[in-house]
Every structure is written in structure tokens, then in C-alpha cells.
Coordinates of C-alpha atoms in Angstrom, one line a residue:
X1 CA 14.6 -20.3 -16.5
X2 CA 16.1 -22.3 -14.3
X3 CA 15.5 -19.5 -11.0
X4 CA 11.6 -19.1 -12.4
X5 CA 11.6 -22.8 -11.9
X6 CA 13.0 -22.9 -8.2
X7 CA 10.6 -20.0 -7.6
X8 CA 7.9 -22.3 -8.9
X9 CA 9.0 -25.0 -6.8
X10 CA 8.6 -22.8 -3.4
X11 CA 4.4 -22.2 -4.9
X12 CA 3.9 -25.9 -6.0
X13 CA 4.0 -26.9 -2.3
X14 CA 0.4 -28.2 -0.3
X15 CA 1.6 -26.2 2.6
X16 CA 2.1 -23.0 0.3
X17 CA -0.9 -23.7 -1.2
X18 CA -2.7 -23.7 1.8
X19 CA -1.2 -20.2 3.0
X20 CA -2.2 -18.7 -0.4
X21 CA -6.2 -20.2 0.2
X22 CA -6.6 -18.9 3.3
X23 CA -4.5 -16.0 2.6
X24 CA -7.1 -15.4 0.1
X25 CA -10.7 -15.9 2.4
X26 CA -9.0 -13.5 5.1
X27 CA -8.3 -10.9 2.2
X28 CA -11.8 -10.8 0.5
X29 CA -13.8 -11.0 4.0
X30 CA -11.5 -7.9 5.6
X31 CA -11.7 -6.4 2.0
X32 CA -15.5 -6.7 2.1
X33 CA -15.9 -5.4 6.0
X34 CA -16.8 -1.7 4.9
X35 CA -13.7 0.4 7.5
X36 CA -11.6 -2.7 7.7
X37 CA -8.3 -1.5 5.1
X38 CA -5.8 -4.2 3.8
X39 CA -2.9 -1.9 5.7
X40 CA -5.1 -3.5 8.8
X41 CA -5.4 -6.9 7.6
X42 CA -1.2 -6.8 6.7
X43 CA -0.5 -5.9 10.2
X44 CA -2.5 -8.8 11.8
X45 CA -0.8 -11.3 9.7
X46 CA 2.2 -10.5 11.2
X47 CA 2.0 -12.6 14.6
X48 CA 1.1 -15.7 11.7
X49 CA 4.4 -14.9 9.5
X50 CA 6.7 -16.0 13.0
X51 CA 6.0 -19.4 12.2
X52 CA 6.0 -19.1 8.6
X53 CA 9.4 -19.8 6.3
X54 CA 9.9 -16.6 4.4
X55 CA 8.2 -17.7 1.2
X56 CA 5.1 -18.7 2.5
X57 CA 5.1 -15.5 4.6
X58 CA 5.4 -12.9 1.8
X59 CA 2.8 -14.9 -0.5
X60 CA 0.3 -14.1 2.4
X61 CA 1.1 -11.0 2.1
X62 CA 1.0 -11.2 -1.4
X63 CA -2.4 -12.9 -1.7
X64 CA -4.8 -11.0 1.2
X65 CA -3.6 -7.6 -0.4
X66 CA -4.8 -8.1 -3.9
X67 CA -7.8 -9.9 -2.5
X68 CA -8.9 -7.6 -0.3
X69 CA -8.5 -4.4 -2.6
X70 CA -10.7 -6.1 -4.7
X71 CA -13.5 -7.0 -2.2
X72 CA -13.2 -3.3 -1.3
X73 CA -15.5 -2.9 -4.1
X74 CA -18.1 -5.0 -3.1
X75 CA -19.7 -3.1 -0.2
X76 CA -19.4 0.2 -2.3
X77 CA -21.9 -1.3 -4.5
X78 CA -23.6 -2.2 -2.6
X79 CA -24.3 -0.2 0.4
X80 CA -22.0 3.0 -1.1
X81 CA -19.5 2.3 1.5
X82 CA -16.1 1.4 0.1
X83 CA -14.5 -1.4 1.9
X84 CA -10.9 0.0 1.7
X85 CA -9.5 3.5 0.7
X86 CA -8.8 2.5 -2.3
X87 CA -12.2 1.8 -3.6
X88 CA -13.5 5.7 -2.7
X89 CA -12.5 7.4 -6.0
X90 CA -15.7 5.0 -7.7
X91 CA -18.3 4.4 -4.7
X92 CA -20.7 6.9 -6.2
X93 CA -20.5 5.5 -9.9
X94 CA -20.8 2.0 -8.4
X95 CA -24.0 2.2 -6.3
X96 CA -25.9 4.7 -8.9
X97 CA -25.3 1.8 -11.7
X98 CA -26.4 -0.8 -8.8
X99 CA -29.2 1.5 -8.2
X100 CA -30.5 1.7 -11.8
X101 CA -30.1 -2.2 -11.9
X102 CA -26.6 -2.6 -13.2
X103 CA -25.3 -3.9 -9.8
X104 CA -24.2 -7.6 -11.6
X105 CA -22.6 -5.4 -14.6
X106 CA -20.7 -3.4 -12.1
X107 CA -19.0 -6.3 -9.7
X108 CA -18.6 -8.2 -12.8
X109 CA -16.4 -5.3 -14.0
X110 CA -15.1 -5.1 -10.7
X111 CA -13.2 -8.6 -10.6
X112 CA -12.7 -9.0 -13.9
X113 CA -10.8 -5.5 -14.5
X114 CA -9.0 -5.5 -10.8
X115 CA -7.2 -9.3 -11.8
X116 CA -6.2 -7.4 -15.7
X117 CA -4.5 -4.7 -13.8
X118 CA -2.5 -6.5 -11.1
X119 CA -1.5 -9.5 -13.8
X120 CA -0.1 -6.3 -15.8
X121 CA 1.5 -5.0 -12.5
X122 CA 2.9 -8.1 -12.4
X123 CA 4.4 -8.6 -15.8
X124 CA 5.9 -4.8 -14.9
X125 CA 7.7 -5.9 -11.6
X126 CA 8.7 -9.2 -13.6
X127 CA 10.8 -6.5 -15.9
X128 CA 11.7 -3.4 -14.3
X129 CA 12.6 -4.8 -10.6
X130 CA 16.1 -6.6 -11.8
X131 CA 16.7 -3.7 -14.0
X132 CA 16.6 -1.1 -11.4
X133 CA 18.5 -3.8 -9.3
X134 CA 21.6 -3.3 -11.6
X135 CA 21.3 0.5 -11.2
X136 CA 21.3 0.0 -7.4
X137 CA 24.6 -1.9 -7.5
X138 CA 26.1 1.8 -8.6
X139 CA 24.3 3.3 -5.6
X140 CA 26.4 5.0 -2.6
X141 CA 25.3 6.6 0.5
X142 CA 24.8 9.9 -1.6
X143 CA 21.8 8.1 -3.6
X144 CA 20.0 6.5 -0.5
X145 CA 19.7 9.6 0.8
X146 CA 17.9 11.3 -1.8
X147 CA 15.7 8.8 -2.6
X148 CA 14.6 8.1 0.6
X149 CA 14.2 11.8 0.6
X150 CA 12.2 12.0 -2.4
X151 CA 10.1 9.3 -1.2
X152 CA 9.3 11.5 2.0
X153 CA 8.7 14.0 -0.4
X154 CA 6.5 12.3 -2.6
X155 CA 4.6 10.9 0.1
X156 CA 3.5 14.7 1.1
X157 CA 2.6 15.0 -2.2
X158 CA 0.0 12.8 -2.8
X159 CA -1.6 12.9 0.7
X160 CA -5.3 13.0 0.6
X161 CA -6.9 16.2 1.4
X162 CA -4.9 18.8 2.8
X163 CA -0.7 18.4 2.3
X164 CA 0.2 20.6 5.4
X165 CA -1.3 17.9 7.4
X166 CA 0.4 15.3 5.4
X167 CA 3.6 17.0 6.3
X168 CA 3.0 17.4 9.8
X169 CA 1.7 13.8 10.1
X170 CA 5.1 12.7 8.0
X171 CA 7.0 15.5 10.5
X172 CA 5.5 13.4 13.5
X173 CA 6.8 9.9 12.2
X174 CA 10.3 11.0 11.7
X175 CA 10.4 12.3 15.6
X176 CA 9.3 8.7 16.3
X177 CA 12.0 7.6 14.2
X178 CA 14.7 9.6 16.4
X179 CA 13.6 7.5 19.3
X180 CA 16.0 5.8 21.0
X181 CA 20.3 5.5 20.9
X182 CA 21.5 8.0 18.5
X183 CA 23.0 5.7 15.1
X184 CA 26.0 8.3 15.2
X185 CA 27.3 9.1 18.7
X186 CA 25.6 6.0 20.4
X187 CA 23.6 8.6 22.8
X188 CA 20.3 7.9 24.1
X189 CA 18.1 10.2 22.7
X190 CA 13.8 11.0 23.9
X191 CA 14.2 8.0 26.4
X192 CA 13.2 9.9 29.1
X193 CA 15.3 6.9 31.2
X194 CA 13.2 3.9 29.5
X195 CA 15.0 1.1 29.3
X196 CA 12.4 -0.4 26.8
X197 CA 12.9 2.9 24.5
X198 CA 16.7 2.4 24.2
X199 CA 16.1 0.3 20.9
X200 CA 13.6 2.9 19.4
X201 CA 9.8 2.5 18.7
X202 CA 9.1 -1.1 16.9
X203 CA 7.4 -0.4 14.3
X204 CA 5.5 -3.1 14.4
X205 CA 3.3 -2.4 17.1
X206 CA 3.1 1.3 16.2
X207 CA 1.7 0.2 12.4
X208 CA -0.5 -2.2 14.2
X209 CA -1.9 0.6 16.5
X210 CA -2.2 3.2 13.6
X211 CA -4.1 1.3 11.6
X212 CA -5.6 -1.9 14.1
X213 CA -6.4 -0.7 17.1
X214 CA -7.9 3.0 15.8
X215 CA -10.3 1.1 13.7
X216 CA -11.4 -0.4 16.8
X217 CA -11.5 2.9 18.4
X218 CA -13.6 4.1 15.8
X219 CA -16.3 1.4 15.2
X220 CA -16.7 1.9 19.2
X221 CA -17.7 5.6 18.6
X222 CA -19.7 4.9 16.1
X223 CA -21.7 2.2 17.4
X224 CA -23.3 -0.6 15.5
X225 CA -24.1 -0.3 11.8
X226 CA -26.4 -1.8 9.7
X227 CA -26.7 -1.8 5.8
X228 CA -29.9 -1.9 3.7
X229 CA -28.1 -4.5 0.9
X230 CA -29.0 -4.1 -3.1
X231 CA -29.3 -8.1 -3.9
X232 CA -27.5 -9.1 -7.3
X233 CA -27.3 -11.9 -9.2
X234 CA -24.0 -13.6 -9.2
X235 CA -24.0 -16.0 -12.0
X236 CA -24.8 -13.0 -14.1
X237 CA -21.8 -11.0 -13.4
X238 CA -19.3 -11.4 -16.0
X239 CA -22.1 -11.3 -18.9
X240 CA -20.9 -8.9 -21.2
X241 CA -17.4 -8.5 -19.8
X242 CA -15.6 -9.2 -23.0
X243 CA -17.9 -6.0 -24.3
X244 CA -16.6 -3.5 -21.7
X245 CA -13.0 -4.7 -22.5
X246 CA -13.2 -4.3 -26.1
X247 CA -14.8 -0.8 -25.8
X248 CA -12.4 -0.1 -23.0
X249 CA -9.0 -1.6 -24.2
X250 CA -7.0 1.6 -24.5
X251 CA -8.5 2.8 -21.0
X252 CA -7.4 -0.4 -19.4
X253 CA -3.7 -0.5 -20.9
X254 CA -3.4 3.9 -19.6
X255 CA -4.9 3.1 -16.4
X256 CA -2.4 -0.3 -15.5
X257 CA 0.6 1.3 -16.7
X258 CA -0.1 5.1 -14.4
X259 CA -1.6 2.6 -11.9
X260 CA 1.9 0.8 -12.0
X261 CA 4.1 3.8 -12.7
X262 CA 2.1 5.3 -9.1
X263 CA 3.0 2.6 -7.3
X264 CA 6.8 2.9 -7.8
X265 CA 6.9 6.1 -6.2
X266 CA 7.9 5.8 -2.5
X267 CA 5.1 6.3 -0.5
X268 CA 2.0 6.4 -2.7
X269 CA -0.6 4.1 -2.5
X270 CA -3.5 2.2 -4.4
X271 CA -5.8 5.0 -3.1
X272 CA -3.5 7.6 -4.3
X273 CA -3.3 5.4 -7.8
X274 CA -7.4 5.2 -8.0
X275 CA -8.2 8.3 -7.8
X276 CA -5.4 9.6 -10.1
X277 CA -6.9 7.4 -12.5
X278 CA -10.1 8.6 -12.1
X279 CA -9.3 12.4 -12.9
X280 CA -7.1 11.2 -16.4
X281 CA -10.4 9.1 -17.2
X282 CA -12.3 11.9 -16.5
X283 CA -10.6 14.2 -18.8
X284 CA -9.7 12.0 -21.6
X285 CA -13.5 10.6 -22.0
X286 CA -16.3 11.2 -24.5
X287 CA -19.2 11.0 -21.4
X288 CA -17.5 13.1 -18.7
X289 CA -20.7 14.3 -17.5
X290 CA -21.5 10.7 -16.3
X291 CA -18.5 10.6 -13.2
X292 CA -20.3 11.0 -10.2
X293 CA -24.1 9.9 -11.7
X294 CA -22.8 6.3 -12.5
X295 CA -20.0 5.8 -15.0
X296 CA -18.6 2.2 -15.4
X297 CA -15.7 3.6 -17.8
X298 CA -14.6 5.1 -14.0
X299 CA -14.9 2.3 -12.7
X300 CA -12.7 0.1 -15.1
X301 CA -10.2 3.0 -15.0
X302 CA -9.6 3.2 -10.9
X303 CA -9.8 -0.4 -10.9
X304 CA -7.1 -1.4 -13.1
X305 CA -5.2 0.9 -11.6
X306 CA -5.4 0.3 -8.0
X307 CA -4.7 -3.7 -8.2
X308 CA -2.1 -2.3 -10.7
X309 CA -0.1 -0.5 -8.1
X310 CA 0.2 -3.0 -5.6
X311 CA 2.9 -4.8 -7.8
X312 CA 4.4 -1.5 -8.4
X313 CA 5.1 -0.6 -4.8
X314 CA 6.9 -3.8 -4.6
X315 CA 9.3 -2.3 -6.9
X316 CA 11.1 0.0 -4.8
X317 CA 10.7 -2.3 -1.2
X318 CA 12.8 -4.9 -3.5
X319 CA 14.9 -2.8 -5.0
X320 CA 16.1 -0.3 -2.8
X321 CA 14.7 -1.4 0.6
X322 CA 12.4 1.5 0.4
X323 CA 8.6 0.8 0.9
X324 CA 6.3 2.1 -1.6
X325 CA 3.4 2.1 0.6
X326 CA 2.1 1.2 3.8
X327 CA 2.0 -2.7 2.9
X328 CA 5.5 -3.2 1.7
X329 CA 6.6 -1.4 4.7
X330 CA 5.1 -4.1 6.9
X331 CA 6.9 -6.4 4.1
X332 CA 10.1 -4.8 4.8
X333 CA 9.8 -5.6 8.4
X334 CA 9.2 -9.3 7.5
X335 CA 12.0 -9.4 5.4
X336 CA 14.4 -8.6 8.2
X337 CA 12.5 -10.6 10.9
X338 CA 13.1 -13.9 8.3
X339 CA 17.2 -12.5 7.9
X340 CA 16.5 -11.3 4.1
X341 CA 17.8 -7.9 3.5
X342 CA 15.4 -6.0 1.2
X343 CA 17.9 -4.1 -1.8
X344 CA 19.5 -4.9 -4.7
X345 CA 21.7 -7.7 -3.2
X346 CA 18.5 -9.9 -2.9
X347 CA 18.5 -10.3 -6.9
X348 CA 21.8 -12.1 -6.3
X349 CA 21.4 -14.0 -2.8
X350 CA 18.2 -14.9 -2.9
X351 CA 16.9 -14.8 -6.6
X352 CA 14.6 -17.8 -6.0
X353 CA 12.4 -15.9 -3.5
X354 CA 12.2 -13.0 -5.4
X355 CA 11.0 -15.5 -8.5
X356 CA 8.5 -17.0 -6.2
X357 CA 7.1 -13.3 -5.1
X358 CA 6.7 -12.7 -8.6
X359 CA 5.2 -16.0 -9.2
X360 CA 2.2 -15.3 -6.6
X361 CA 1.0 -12.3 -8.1
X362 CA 0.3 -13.9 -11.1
X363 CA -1.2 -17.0 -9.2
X364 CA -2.9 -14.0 -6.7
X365 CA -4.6 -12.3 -9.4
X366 CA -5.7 -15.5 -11.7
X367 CA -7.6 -17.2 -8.9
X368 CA -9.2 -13.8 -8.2
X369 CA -12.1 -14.4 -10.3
X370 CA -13.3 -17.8 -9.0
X371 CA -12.2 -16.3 -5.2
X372 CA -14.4 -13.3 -6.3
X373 CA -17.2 -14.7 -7.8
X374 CA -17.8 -16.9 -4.3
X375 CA -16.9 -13.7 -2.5
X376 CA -20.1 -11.5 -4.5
X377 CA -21.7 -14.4 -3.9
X378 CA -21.8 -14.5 -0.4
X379 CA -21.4 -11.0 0.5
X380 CA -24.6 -10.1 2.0
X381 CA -23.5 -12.6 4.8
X382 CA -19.7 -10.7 5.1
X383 CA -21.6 -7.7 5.2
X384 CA -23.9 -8.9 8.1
X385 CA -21.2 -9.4 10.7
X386 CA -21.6 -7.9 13.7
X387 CA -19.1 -5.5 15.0
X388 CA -19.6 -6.6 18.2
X389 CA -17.9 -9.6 17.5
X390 CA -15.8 -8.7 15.2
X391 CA -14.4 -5.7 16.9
X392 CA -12.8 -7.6 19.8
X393 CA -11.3 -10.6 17.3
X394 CA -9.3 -7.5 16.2
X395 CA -8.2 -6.5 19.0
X396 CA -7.4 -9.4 20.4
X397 CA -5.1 -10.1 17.3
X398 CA -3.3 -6.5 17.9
X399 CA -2.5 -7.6 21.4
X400 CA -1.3 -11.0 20.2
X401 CA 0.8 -9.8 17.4
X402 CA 2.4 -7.0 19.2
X403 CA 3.3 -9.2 22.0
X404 CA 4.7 -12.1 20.4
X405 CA 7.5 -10.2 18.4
X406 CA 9.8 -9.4 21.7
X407 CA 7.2 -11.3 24.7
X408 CA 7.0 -7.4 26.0
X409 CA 4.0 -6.0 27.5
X410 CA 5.7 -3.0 26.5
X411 CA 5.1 -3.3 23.2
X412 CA 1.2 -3.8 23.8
X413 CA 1.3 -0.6 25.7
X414 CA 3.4 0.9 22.7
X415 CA 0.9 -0.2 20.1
X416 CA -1.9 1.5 22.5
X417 CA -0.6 4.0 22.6
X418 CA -0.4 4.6 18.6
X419 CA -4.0 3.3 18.7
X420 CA -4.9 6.5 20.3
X421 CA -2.6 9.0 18.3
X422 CA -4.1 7.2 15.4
X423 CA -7.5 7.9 16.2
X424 CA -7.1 11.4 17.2
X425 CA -4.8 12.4 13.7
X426 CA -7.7 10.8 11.8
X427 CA -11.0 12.1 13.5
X428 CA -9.1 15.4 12.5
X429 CA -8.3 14.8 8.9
X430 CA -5.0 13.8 9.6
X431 CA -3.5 11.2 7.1
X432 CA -1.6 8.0 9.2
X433 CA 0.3 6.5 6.0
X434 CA 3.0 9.8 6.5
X435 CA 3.3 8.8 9.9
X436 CA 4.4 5.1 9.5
X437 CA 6.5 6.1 6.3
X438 CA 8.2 8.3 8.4
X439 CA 9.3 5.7 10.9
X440 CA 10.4 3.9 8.4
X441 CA 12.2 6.2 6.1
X442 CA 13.5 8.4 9.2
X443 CA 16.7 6.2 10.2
X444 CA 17.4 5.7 6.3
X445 CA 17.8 9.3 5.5
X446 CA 20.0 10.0 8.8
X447 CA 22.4 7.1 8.1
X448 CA 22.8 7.9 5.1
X449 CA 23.5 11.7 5.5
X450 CA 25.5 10.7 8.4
X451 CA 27.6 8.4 6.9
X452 CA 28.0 10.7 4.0
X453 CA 29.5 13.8 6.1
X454 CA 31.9 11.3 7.7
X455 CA 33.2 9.5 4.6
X456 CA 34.0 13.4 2.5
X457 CA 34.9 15.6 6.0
X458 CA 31.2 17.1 5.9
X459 CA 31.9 18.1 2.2
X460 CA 28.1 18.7 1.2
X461 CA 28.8 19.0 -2.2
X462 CA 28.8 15.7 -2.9
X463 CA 25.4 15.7 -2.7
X464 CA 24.9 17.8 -5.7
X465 CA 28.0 16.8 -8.1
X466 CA 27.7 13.4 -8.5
X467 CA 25.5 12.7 -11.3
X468 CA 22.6 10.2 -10.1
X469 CA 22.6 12.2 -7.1
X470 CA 22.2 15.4 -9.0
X471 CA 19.2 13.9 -10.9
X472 CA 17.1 12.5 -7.8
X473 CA 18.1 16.0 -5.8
X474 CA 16.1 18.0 -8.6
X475 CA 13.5 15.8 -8.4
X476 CA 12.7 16.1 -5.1
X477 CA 13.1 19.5 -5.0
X478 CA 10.5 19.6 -7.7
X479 CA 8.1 17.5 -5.7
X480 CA 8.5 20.3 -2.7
X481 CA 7.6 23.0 -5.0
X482 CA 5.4 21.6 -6.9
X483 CA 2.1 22.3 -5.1
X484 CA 3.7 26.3 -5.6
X485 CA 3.9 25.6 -9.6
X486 CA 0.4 24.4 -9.5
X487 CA -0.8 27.2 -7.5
X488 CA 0.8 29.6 -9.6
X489 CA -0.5 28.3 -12.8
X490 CA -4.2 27.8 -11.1
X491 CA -4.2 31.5 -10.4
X492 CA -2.5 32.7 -13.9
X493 CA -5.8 30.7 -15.2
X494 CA -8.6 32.3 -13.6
X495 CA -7.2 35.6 -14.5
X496 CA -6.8 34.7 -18.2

């Protein structure tokens, strides 16, 4: 009790406060920007979080993501373009219902269901986060490795769309990752004589490209858009609410727990979470034939269970230093740049911070419906930006942010650079998230194998007979042959 209270104490602070409001309008205006994805709007915080302690820094964080996955479902209902990935598994059951005049209904549901699921991921990371922590204690070099490899693994997995491109974009971010002096022999290695290289691609700038500056890039080739808005009433948006909950209960607890349970595995997502929940909705409900013509039991499903996971990938960034999507990786990187070292040693240093991250999902989530409501109301005006304003304020920001971490110009060219890779891998159906995941996850698995070999006289079996190491080996060699299993038993179906 008396760490929740010190964790309290960090929240109950005017300047905290402050952070958490505006964290909160930046969140539901990025959310509601149809293109603009909270990956984005975590990247552009960064060059704010310098001058931030590390509490008010990670509440930011904390606040703008489950904000803007939220608003994300505002301009899918109302223009059929989701705001952020994660509202694309329910854009066509949200603007058929707004169509047929069930828009208030629908954004009701919206708010109402997305705060339910992250106050249960919440309650989740609350529970499970120090408990894993004392499993990690018993963790050696052996255990990093797999798990970091089973979260490479899993990230392939459950790519969108086709998984040989997930694994070549997730092949391309581990070659970034072997940029620069080699951890082992202290040998430079893909320099090419850069002096800059030496210390490896930042991965700052490189997330900000991926995800900043090939948005830009692709509003540019686009051009200017313009969206016929459906109008909707906003004070009648959570009338019968407490209906669709008590029709919907059991759907609500499935979808936050699998929403949760998603989010714990390295290297899936909220989109990844919605549309899982959408297919398990699907086939467990009485009205399938309703998904895809305007089903609000879709919609309560996916969105529980993409505000769910957002707590959930917090799980293993905390807990093993291992990020469980794109957002907690940029959290990782803010973690070290305020001296904290994400694992399970932060449950014992710094128990108070962990308290007060814990703390602001709750707060992030109740002050979601009043932010929300504001935010439906004033969404046609978020909606009527122009991109011609508001595509040079983000690129201003990527220049700003990827400067100010080392005052390099390199780094701006760096992050450029990305910008362009980024563009290309996605005009081509190429997923990005593999790619950052791998610069991330790429020096973890080669310390830890490296370390390993040097510590047992490259005695591989090690790898295999110790116990938890056994356990998470098998599991990731499931995951690889997995998609074989399915194929297998896909065929062995159409012939019966």
C-alpha cells in the first residue's frame, strides 16, 4: 500500500496533470486524423520526453496511446476510414450502422467499451507484471535468448497479410541491428568507414522515419483528401449503453482477457488483438451473417480488445525488457534515455514508477469518456484539417526530434533515410512493425547467444536441457511451424 501511494503521489501533481491533459487532446486529435497511427504520435513525443522526469514522460505515453486508439474509431464511422490500424477489423460494421442511422449507438459503444477493456488490461498488468517479475529473477542468458526469439517469432506470426514479407521485413531489421561495432570482438561491422555508424543505427530516428516521415510521404502521393462526414448527435451517444453491456457481458469479459492475453506476446499489436477478436466473435455468435453488413456485437468485441492489449504489451517491456509492440519499444528507448533499465530489477529499484505506470492506465481510461464525448463532439472539425498544414507540422517534429537526441544532422539524414525504406516496404504490402522489432530485438538475441557460448565453451546444449529454456524453445519452434500445421489441416479439410 504504501508503494501504490508513492505511485499516487507522482499522478497527484499539477504538472503531471497537465502532461496527462494534453497528452490526452494530442492522442484523440492524431487518433481521429484518418492515416495518422499512435506508433506515429509515440515517436513525436519523444523530442518532449528530454525535458520530462521519467514519470511524467511514460504517462504521456501512457495517455496519447489509449486516447488515440480510441479516436481511431471515430473517422471509421464516420467517413469508413479507420483512424489507426487498429480500428480496421470493424470500419465496415461501423459506417453501415452509421449509415442506417445508428452512428450515436455506434461511437457510444465505441468509448464506452474501449475504456472497459483497457481498465481490465489494467487490472491484468496490476497482477501478472510482478509475478512474471519473480520468474525473471530465475532467468539466465539461456532464457533471454529464447524469448527474445519467440518474440521474433511471434512477431512473423501475426503479421498482417502475407508472413513471407513479415519475415523478410523482420530479416531486414535485424541487418540494421548488426550495424555498427561488433558486441563480441569489438569490430566494426557494415560502417563502410562512417564514423557516425560506429555506434549502430539509433533507433529513434529510424522508428520516427518508419512510421513519421512515410506518412508524410504518402499523404504527398496522395494529395489532398476530403470526407463527406455523417453528422451524429453527441449527447445521445451513450443512450442505451448499459443495454449493449448487459446483452454483451460475456463477449466483453472473452474479448479483454484474448485482447490482454495478445498483448503479452512479443511483438503483436492492438491491430493484431482486434482483428483476432473479431474472427472468435464471429464464430461464437448467434447473428454471424451480420459482420461485414453492420454488426455492433463486432464492434464491442475488437474494441475491448484492442484498448485491452495496450496494458498487455506493457507486460513484457516491464518485465523482461522486451517490447510487446511498436509503442513499448519506443518506451523502452525512454526508459534508458531517463537511466531506468526496463526488466525485472525495476520491480525492486524503482517500484514507485512502476505503481505510477499502473496508476495512469486506470486514470488514462476513466477520463476517456468525458475526453471522448468532447472528442465525437468536435470531430467533424478534427476531420477537416487540412493536410497541407498538417503534413509539414509533422515533419517538422521528425526533424526536431531526431535531432535533438545526439544534436546530429546525421541522425536527420538517418531518419530520412528510413522515411523512404518505409514508404517503399509499405506501398508494397510490406509490414514496418517487423522491421523496428527487429532492431530492437536483434542485439538482445546476439548477446545473449554470445554470452551463452562463452560462459559453457560453445556447449549448445544448454539451450535445450535446462528446463525454462526447454519450455520457451518448443514454443517457438511451434510458432515457426505453425503456419505448416494450419496448412496441413486446411487441406486435410477440403478433402474431407
Amino acid at each position: 500500500m504504501d508503494i501504490v501511494l508513492q505511485g499516487l503521489s507522482h499522478l497527484i501533481n499539477l504538472k503531471v496533470i497537465l502532461v496527462i491533459m494534453l497528452s490526452a487532446i494530442y492522442g484523440l486529435f492524431v487518433g481521429a486524423i484518418p492515416g495518422l497511427t499512435a506508433t506515429m504520435a509515440a515517436a513525436l513525443l519523444i523530442p518532449f520526453t528530454f525535458f520530462m522526469d521519467p514519470v511524467p514522460a511514460l504517462v504521456s505515453i501512457v495517455t496519447m496511446s489509449a486516447m488515440a486508439i480510441f479516436a481511431g474509431d471515430i473517422p471509421a464511422a464516420l467517413v469508413r476510414i479507420p483512424g489507426t490500424p487498429s480500428s480496421a477489423a470493424y470500419t465496415q460494421d461501423s459506417f453501415e450502422l452509421t449509415k442506417q442511422g445508428k452512428g450515436e449507438l455506434v461511437l457510444g459503444v465505441d468509448v464506452v467499451f474501449s475504456a472497459i477493456g483497457g481498465l481490465m488490461g489494467a487490472v491484468i498488468l496490476m497482477t501478472s507484471a510482478p509475478l512474471l517479475a519473480e520468474i525473471a529473477f530465475k532467468f539466465t542468458t539461456f532464457e533471454y535468448f529464447w524469448l527474445a526469439a519467440l518474440g521474433l517469432s511471434a512477431t512473423v506470426m501475426v503479421s498482417r497479410g502475407s508472413q513471407i514479407k513479415g519475415a523478410l521485413s523482420l530479416i531486414l531489421g535485424l541487418f540494421l541491428s548488426t550495424i555498427g561495432i561488433d558486441i563480441t570482438l569489438g569490430y566494426p561491422r557494415f560502417t563502410f568507414g562512417s564514423v557516425e555508424l560506429l555506434s549502430g543505427v539509433n533507433f529513434i530516428p529510424a522508428m520516427i522515419g518508419l512510421f513519421g516521415v512515410s506518412e508524410v510521404i504518402r499523404s504527398v502521393m496522395q494529395g489532398e483528401l476530403a470526407y463527406p462526414i455523417a453528422r451524429v448527435r453527441a449527447e445521445k451517444i451513450f443512450s442505451g449503453i448499459f443495454k449493449m453491456f448487459k446483452r454483451y457481458k460475456v463477449n466483453v469479459l472473452r474479448s479483454g482477457l484474448l485482447g490482454t492475453f495478445i498483448g503479452i506476446l512479443p511483438g503483436a499489436g492492438a491491430d493484431i488483438a482486434a482483428w483476432i477478436a473479431y474472427a472468435v466473435s464471429k464464430r461464437c455468435s448467434k447473428e454471424p451473417e451480420k459482420y461485414g453488413a453492420g454488426s455492433i456485437e463486432a464492434i464491442v468485441d475488437s474494441g475491448t480488445a484492442n484498448n485491452a492489449c495496450l496494458a498487455g504489451d506493457w507486460v513484457p517491456a516491464l518485465v523482461f525488457g522486451i517490447p510487446g509492440d511498436s509503442i513499448t519499444a519506443i518506451v523502452i528507448g525512454v526508459l534508458f534515455m531517463k537511466g531506468l533499465r526496463p526488466g525485472p530489477m525495476i520491480f525492486e529499484t524503482q517500484p514507485d514508477i512502476v505503481y505510477a505506470v499502473y496508476l495512469s492506465f486506470i486514470l488514462a481510461n476513466l477520463l476517456m469518456i468525458p475526453f471522448g464525448y468532447l472528442a465525437i463532439k468536435s470531430s467533424s472539425q478534427m476531420l477537416r484539417v487540412p493536410r497541407n498544414i498538417l503534413m509539414p507540422g509533422i515533419l517538422m517534429f521528425c526533424m526536431v526530434g531526431s535531432f535533438a537526441i545526439n544534436n546530429s544532422t546525421f541522425d536527420v539524414g538517418m531518419m530520412m533515410v528510413m522515411g523512404v525504406i518505409g514508404y517503399f516496404l509499405e506501398a508494397n504490402g510490406f509490414p514496418i512493425a517487423p522491421v523496428v522489432l527487429g532492431i530492437v530485438l536483434g542485439p538482445i538475441v546476439e548477446k545473449n547467444f554470445m554470452m551463452s557460448m562463452i560462459k559453457t565453451d560453445w556447449d549448445v546444449t544448454q539451450f535445450f536441457t535446462r528446463p525454462v529454456s526447454a519450455i520457451l524453445c518448443v514454443m517457438t519452434i511451434f510458432v515457426w511451424f505453425f503456419p505448416v500445421f494450419a496448412a496441413i489441416l486446411e487441406r486435410a479439410k477440403k478433402r474431407g
